[in-house]
Short mmCIF file of C-alpha atoms in Angstrom, two decimals:
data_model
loop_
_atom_site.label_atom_id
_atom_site.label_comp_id
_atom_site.label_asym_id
_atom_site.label_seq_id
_atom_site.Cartn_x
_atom_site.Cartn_y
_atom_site.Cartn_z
CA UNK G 8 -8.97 -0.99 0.71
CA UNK G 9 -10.91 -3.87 1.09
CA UNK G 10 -13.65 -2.98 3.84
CA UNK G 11 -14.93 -6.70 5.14
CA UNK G 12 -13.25 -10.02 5.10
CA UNK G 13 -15.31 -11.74 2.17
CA UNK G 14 -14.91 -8.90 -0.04
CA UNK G 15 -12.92 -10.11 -3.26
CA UNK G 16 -9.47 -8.96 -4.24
CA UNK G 17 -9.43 -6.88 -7.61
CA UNK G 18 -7.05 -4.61 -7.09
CA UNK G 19 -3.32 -5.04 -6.03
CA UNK G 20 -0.11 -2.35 -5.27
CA UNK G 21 2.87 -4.26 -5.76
CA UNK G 22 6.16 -2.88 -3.84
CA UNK G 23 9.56 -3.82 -4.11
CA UNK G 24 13.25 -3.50 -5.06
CA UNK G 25 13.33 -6.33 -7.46
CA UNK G 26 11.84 -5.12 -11.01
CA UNK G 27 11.87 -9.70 -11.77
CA UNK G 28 9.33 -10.20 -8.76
CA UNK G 29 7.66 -7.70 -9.45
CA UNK G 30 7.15 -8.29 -13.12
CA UNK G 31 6.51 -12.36 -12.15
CA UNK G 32 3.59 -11.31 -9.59
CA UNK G 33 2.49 -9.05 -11.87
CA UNK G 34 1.64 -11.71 -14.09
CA UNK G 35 1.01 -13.96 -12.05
CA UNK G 36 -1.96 -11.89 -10.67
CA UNK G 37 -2.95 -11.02 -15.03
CA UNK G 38 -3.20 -14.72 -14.93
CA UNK G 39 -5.97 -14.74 -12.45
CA UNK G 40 -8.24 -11.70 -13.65
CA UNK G 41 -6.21 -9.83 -10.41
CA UNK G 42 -5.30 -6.43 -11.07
CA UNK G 43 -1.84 -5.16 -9.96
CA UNK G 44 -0.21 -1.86 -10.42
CA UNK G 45 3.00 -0.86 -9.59
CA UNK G 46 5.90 2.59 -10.19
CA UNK G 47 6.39 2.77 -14.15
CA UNK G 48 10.00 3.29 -13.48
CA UNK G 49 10.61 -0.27 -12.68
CA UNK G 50 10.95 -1.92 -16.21
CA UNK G 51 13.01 -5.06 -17.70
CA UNK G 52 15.09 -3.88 -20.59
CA UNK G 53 15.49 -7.00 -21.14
CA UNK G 54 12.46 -8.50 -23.42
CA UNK G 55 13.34 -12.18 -23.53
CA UNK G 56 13.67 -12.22 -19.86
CA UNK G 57 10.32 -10.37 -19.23
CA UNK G 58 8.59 -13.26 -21.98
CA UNK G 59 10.30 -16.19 -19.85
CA UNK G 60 9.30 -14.56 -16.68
CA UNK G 61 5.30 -14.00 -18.21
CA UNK G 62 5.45 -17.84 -19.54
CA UNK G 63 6.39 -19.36 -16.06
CA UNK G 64 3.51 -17.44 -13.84
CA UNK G 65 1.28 -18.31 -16.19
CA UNK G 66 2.22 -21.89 -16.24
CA UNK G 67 1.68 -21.74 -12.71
CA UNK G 68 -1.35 -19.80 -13.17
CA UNK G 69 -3.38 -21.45 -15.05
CA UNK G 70 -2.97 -24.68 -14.49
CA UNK G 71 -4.92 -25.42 -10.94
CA UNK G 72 -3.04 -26.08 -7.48
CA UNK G 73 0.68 -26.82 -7.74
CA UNK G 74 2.87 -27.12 -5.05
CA UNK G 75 6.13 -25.43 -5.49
CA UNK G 76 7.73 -23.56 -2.58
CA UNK G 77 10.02 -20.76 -3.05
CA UNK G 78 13.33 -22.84 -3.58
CA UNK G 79 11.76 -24.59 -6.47
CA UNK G 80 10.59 -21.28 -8.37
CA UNK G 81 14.18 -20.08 -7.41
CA UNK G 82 15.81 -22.88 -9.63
CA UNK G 83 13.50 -22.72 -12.44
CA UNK G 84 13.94 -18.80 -12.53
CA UNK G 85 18.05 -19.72 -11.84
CA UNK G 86 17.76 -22.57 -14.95
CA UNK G 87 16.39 -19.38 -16.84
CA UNK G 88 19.01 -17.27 -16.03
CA UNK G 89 16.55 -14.97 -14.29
CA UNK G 90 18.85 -12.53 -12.13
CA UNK G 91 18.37 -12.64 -7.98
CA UNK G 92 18.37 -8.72 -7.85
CA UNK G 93 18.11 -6.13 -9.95
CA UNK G 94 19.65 -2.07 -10.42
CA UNK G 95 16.90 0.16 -8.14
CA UNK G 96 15.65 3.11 -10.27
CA UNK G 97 16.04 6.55 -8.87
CA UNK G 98 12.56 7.00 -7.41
CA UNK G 99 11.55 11.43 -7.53
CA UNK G 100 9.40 12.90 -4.33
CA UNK G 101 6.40 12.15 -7.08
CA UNK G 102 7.26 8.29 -7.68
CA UNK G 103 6.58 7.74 -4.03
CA UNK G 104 3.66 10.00 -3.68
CA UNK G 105 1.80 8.43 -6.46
CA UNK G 106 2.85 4.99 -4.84
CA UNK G 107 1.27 5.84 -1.66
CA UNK G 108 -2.12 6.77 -3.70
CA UNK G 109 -2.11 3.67 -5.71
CA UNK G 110 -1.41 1.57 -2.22
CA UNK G 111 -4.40 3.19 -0.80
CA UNK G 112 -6.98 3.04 -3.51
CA UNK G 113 -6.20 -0.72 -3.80
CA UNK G 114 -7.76 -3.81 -2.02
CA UNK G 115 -3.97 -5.10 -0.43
CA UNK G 116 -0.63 -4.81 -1.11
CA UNK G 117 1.83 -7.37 -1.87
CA UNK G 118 5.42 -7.03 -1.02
CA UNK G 119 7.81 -8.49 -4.29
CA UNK G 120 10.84 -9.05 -1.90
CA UNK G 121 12.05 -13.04 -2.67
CA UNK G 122 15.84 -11.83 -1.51
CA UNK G 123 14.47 -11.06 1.92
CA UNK G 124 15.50 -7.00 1.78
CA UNK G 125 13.65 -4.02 1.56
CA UNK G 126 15.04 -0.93 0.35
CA UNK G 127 14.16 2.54 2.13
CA UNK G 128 11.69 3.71 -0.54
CA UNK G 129 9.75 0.72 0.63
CA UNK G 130 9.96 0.72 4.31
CA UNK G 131 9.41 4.66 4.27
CA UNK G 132 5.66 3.92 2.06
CA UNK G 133 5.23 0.34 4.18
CA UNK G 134 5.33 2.76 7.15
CA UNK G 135 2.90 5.04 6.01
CA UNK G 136 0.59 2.30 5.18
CA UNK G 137 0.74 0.63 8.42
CA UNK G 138 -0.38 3.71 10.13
CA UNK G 139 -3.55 3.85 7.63
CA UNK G 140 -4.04 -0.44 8.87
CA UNK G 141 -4.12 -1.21 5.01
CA UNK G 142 -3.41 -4.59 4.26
CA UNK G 143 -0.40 -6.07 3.46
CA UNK G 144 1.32 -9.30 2.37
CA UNK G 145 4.98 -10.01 1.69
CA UNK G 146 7.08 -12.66 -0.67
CA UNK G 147 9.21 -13.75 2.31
CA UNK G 148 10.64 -13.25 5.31
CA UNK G 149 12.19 -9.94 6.54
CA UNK G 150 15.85 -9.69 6.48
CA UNK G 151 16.57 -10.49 10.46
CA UNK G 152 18.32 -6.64 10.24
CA UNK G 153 14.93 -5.13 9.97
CA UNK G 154 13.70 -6.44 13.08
CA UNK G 155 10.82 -3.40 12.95
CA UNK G 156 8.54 -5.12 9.46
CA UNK G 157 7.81 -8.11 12.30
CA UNK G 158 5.57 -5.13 13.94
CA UNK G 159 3.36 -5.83 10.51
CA UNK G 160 1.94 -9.12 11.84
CA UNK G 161 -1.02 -10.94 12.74
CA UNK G 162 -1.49 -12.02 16.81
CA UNK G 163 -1.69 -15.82 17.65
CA UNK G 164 -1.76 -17.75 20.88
CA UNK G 165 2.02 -18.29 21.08
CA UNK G 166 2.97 -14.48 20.24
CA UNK G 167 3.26 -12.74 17.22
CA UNK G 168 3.89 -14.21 13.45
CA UNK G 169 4.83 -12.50 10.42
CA UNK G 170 2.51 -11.82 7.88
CA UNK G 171 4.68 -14.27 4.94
CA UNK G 172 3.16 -16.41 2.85
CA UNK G 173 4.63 -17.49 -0.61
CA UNK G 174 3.37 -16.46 -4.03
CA UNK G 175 1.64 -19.43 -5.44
CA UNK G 176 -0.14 -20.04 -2.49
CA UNK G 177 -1.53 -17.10 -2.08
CA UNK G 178 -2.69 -16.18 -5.64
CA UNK G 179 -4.89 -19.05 -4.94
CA UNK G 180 -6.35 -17.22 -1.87
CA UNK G 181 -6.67 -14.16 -4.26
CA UNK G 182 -8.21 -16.16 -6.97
CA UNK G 183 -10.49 -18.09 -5.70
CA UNK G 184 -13.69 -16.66 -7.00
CA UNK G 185 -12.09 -17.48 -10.44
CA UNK G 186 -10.82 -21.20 -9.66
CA UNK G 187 -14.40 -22.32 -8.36
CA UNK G 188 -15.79 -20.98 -11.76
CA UNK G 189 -12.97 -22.62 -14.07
CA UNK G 190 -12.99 -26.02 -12.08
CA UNK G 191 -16.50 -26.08 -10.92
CA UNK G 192 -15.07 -26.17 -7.47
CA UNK G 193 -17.84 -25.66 -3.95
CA UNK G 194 -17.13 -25.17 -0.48
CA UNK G 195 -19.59 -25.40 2.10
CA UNK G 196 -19.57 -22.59 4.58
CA UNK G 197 -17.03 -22.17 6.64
CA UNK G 198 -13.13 -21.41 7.54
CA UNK G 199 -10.82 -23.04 5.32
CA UNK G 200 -7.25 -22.28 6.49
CA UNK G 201 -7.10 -18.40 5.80
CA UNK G 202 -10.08 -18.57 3.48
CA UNK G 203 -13.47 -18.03 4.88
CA UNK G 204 -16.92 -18.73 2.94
CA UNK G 205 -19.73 -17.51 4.19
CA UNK G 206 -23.65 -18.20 3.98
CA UNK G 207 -24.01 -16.56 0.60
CA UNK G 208 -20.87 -18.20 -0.91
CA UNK G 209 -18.80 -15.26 -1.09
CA UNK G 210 -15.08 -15.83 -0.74
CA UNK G 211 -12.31 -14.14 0.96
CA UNK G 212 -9.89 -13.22 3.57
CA UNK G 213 -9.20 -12.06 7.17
CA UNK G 214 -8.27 -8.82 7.03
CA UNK G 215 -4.65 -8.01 8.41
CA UNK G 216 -5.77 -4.78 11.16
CA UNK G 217 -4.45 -6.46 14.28
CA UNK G 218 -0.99 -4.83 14.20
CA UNK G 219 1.84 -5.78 17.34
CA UNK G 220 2.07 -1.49 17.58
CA UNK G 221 -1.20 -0.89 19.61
CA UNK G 222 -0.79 2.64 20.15
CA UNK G 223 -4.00 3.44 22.43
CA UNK G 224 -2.95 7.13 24.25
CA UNK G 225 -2.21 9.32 21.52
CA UNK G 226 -3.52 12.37 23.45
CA UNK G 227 -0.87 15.65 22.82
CA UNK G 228 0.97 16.79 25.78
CA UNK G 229 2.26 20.16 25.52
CA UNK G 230 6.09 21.54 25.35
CA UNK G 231 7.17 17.43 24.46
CA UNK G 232 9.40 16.60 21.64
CA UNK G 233 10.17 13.14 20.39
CA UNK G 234 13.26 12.84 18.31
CA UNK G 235 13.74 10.26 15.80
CA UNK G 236 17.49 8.62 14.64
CA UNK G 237 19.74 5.84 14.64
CA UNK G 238 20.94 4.78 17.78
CA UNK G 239 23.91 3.68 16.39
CA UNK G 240 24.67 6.39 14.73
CA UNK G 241 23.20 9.53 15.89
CA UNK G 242 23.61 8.73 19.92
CA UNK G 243 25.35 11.46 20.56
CA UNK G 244 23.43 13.76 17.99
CA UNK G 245 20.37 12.72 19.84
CA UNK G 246 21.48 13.33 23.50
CA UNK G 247 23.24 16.64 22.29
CA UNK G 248 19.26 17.54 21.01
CA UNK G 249 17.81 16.55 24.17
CA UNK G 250 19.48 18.54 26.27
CA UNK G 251 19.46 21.79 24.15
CA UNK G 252 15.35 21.23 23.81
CA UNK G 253 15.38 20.57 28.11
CA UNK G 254 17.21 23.65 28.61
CA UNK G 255 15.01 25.69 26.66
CA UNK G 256 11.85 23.79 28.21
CA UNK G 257 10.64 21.05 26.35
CA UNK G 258 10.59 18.02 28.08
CA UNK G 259 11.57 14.83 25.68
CA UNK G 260 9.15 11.80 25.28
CA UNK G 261 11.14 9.75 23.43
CA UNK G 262 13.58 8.17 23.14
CA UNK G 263 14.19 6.91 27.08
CA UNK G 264 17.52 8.20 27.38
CA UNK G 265 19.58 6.75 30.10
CA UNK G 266 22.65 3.92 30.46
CA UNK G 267 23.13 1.36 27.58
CA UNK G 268 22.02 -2.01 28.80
CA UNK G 269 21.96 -4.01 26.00
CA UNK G 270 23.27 -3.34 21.73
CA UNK G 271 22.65 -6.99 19.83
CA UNK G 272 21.26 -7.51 16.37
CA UNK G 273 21.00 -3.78 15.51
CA UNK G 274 18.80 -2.77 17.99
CA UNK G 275 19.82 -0.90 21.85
CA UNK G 276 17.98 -1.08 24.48
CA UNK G 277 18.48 1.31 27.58
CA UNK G 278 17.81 0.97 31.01
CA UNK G 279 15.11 2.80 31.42
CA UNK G 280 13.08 1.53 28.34
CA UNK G 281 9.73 0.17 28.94
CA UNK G 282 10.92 -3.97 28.25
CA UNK G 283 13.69 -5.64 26.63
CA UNK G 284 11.33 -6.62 23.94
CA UNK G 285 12.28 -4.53 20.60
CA UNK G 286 8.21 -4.89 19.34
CA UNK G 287 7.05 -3.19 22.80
CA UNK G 288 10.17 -0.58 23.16
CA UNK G 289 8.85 0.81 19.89
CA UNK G 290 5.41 0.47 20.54
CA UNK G 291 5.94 2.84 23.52
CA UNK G 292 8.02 4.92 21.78
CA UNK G 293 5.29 5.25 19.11
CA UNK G 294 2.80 5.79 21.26
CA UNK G 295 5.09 8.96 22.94
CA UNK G 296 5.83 10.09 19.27
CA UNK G 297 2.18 10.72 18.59
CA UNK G 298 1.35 12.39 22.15
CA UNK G 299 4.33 14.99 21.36
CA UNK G 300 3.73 18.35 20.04
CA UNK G 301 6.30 17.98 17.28
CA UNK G 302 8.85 15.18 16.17
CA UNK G 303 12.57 16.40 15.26
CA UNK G 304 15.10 13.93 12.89
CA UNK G 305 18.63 13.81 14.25
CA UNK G 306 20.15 12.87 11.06
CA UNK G 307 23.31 14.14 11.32
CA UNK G 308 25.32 13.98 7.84
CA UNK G 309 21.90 13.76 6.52
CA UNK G 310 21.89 9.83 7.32
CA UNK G 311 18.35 8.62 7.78
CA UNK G 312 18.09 4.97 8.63
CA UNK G 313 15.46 2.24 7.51
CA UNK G 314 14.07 1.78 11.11
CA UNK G 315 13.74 5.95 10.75
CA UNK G 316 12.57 5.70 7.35
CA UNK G 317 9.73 3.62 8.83
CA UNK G 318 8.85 5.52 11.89
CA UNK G 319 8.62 8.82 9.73
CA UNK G 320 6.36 7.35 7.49
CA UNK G 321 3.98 6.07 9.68
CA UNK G 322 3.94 9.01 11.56
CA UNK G 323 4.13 11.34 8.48
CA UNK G 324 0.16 8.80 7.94
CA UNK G 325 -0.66 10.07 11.14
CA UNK G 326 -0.17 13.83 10.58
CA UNK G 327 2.35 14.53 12.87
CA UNK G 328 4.51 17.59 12.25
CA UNK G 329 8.50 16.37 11.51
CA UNK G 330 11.40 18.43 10.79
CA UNK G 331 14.97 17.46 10.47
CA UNK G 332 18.14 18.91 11.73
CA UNK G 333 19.88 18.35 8.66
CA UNK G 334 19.11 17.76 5.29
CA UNK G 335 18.30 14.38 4.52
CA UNK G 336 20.40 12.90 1.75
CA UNK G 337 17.51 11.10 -0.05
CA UNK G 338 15.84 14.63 -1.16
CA UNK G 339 12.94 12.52 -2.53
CA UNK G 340 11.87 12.28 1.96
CA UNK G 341 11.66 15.96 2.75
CA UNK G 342 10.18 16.80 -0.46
CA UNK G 343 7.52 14.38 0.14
CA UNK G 344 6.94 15.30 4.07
CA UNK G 345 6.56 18.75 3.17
CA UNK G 346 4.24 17.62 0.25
CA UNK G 347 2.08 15.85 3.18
CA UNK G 348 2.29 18.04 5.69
CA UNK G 349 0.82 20.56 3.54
CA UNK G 350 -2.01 19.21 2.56
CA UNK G 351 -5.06 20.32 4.16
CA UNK G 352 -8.02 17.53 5.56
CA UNK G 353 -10.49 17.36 2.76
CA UNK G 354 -7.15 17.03 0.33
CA UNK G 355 -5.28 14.75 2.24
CA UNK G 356 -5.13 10.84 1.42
CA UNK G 357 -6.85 9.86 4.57
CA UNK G 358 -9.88 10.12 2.41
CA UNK G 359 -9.20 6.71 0.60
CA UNK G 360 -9.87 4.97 4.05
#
């Protein structure tokens, strides 16, 4: 993790569902002198493809500024017969694990998702990695449906923005360093967009720590429970919880159970919640998650949904103890909370921060 704003980017983590973004960025970022690692089980069996994909980022990559935006690199890779999506490997409890390593030991992570989706091996590590304020970037937007990613974002004066910025241009950001040597570029010191110089000439970029989940009382309270599930699925698994943990004494943070007020766009809000804004609903129930003794997964059926897949994550980063009521069906998630929940301080992967 990149520890001040001029230091350069070396090292990248690329995530994704999409084994053709990821294999573009990652050379793309080759092109530049950028590092970028990424799960060995994502691979193109297809070796033409992979050679067309290699020949077009380094077209763009080598050859100065270009202005392309993402529907232009979406014909050339459609003209090349370059699939939209591609078949998601079957990721083990280790896969993600060693993900979550390589994410931390890096300088940033970039995102590879050009179709707008994120699958829950993604969200689940994004989650952790939030938690741990590492720095991340995405292809493009977030598919509207997973209203939660906004909470990755950077703060301006009219609200909150998502951290998005297309591929091309920011490999330039990235690369920098080596562009100035190649084209004998200079800056003076200064702010240039996202780019800053400073006195000595060293380039970089503003670090991406000012998250919309500002979680600031995170002090324990005892006999609480929070309980984590889909709303629209696990309602009445979740009140049915509640009230079994009340009767035997525990007094439930989160969620605000009460009357329905409003279900649009995938998200409910109830009356008693905090605002009607999703971004501060969760922040408060994030911030009642980490002052409960112990955080229980209604996933009933062994469903586990991607907002949930997110939340345990991120709370998984900031050693909280979960259990579930159910098996979850992805075995790879309670095989890899155990694996964290096990582990003591000096082993844990806090260390990399």
């Amino acid at each position: 993790m990149r520890k001040e704003p001029t230091d350069n980017y070396i090292n990248f983590a690329l995530l994704g569902n999409n084994i053709y973004d990821i294999t573009f960025m990652n050379y793309l970022f080759e092109s530049q002198n950028v590092n970028s690692y990424y799960c060995n089980k994502y691979k193109i069996c297809d070796e033409e493809k992979e050679n067309i994909l290699k020949n077009i980022a380094y077209y763009f990559g080598t050859r100065g500024p270009m202005l392309i935006d993402d529907k232009g690199l979406r014909k050339i890779f459609d003209d090349n017969e370059i699939p939209k999506t591609s078949i998601l490997p079957n990721l083990s409890s280790e896969d993600i694990i060693n993900q979550i390593d390589v994410c931390l030991k890096s300088d940033a992570i970039y995102v590879c998702n050009s179709n707008g989706k994120l699958d829950k091996y993604t969200i689940f590590i994004l989650g952790y990695l939030m938690a741990m304020e590492q720095e991340i970037f995405f292809w493009d937007d977030i598919d509207e449906s997973e209203w939660l990613m906004s909470c990755i974002s950077k703060k301006n004066n009219n609200g909150y923005k998502e951290v998005v910025q297309f591929p091309l241009e920011i490999i330039r950001m990235f690369a920098y360093p080596y562009l100035f040597k190649k084209e004998k570029l200079e800056l003076q010191p200064g702010t240039y967009g996202e780019v800053i110089v400073d006195d000595k000439g060293n380039i970089g970029v503003d670090r991406n720590i000012e998250f919309n989940l500002q979680v600031e009382n995170q002090e324990k309270e005892k006999n609480t429970i929070s309980l984590l599930g889909s709303l629209r699925k696990q309602l009445i698994s979740i009140k049915e919880k509640a009230l079994q943990l009340e009767e035997k004494g525990y007094k439930v943070l989160a969620p605000k159970l009460s009357n329905v007020k409003t279900d649009e766009k995938g998200f409910i809000i109830f009356e008693d919640d905090v605002s009607d804004n999703p971004i501060i609903i969760e922040s408060d129930f994030i911030e009642n998650c980490l002052k409960s003794e112990g955080i229980i997964v209604c996933n009933k059926d062994g469903y586990v949904g991607n907002t949930v897949m997110f939340e345990i994550g991120y709370l998984l980063a900031k050693k909280k103890n979960i259990e579930f009521i159910e098996e979850p069906n992805e075995q790879w998630l309670r095989d890899v909370v155990d694996y964290f929940s096990k582990l003591n301080d000096k082993l844990h992967l806090f260390k990399y921060k």
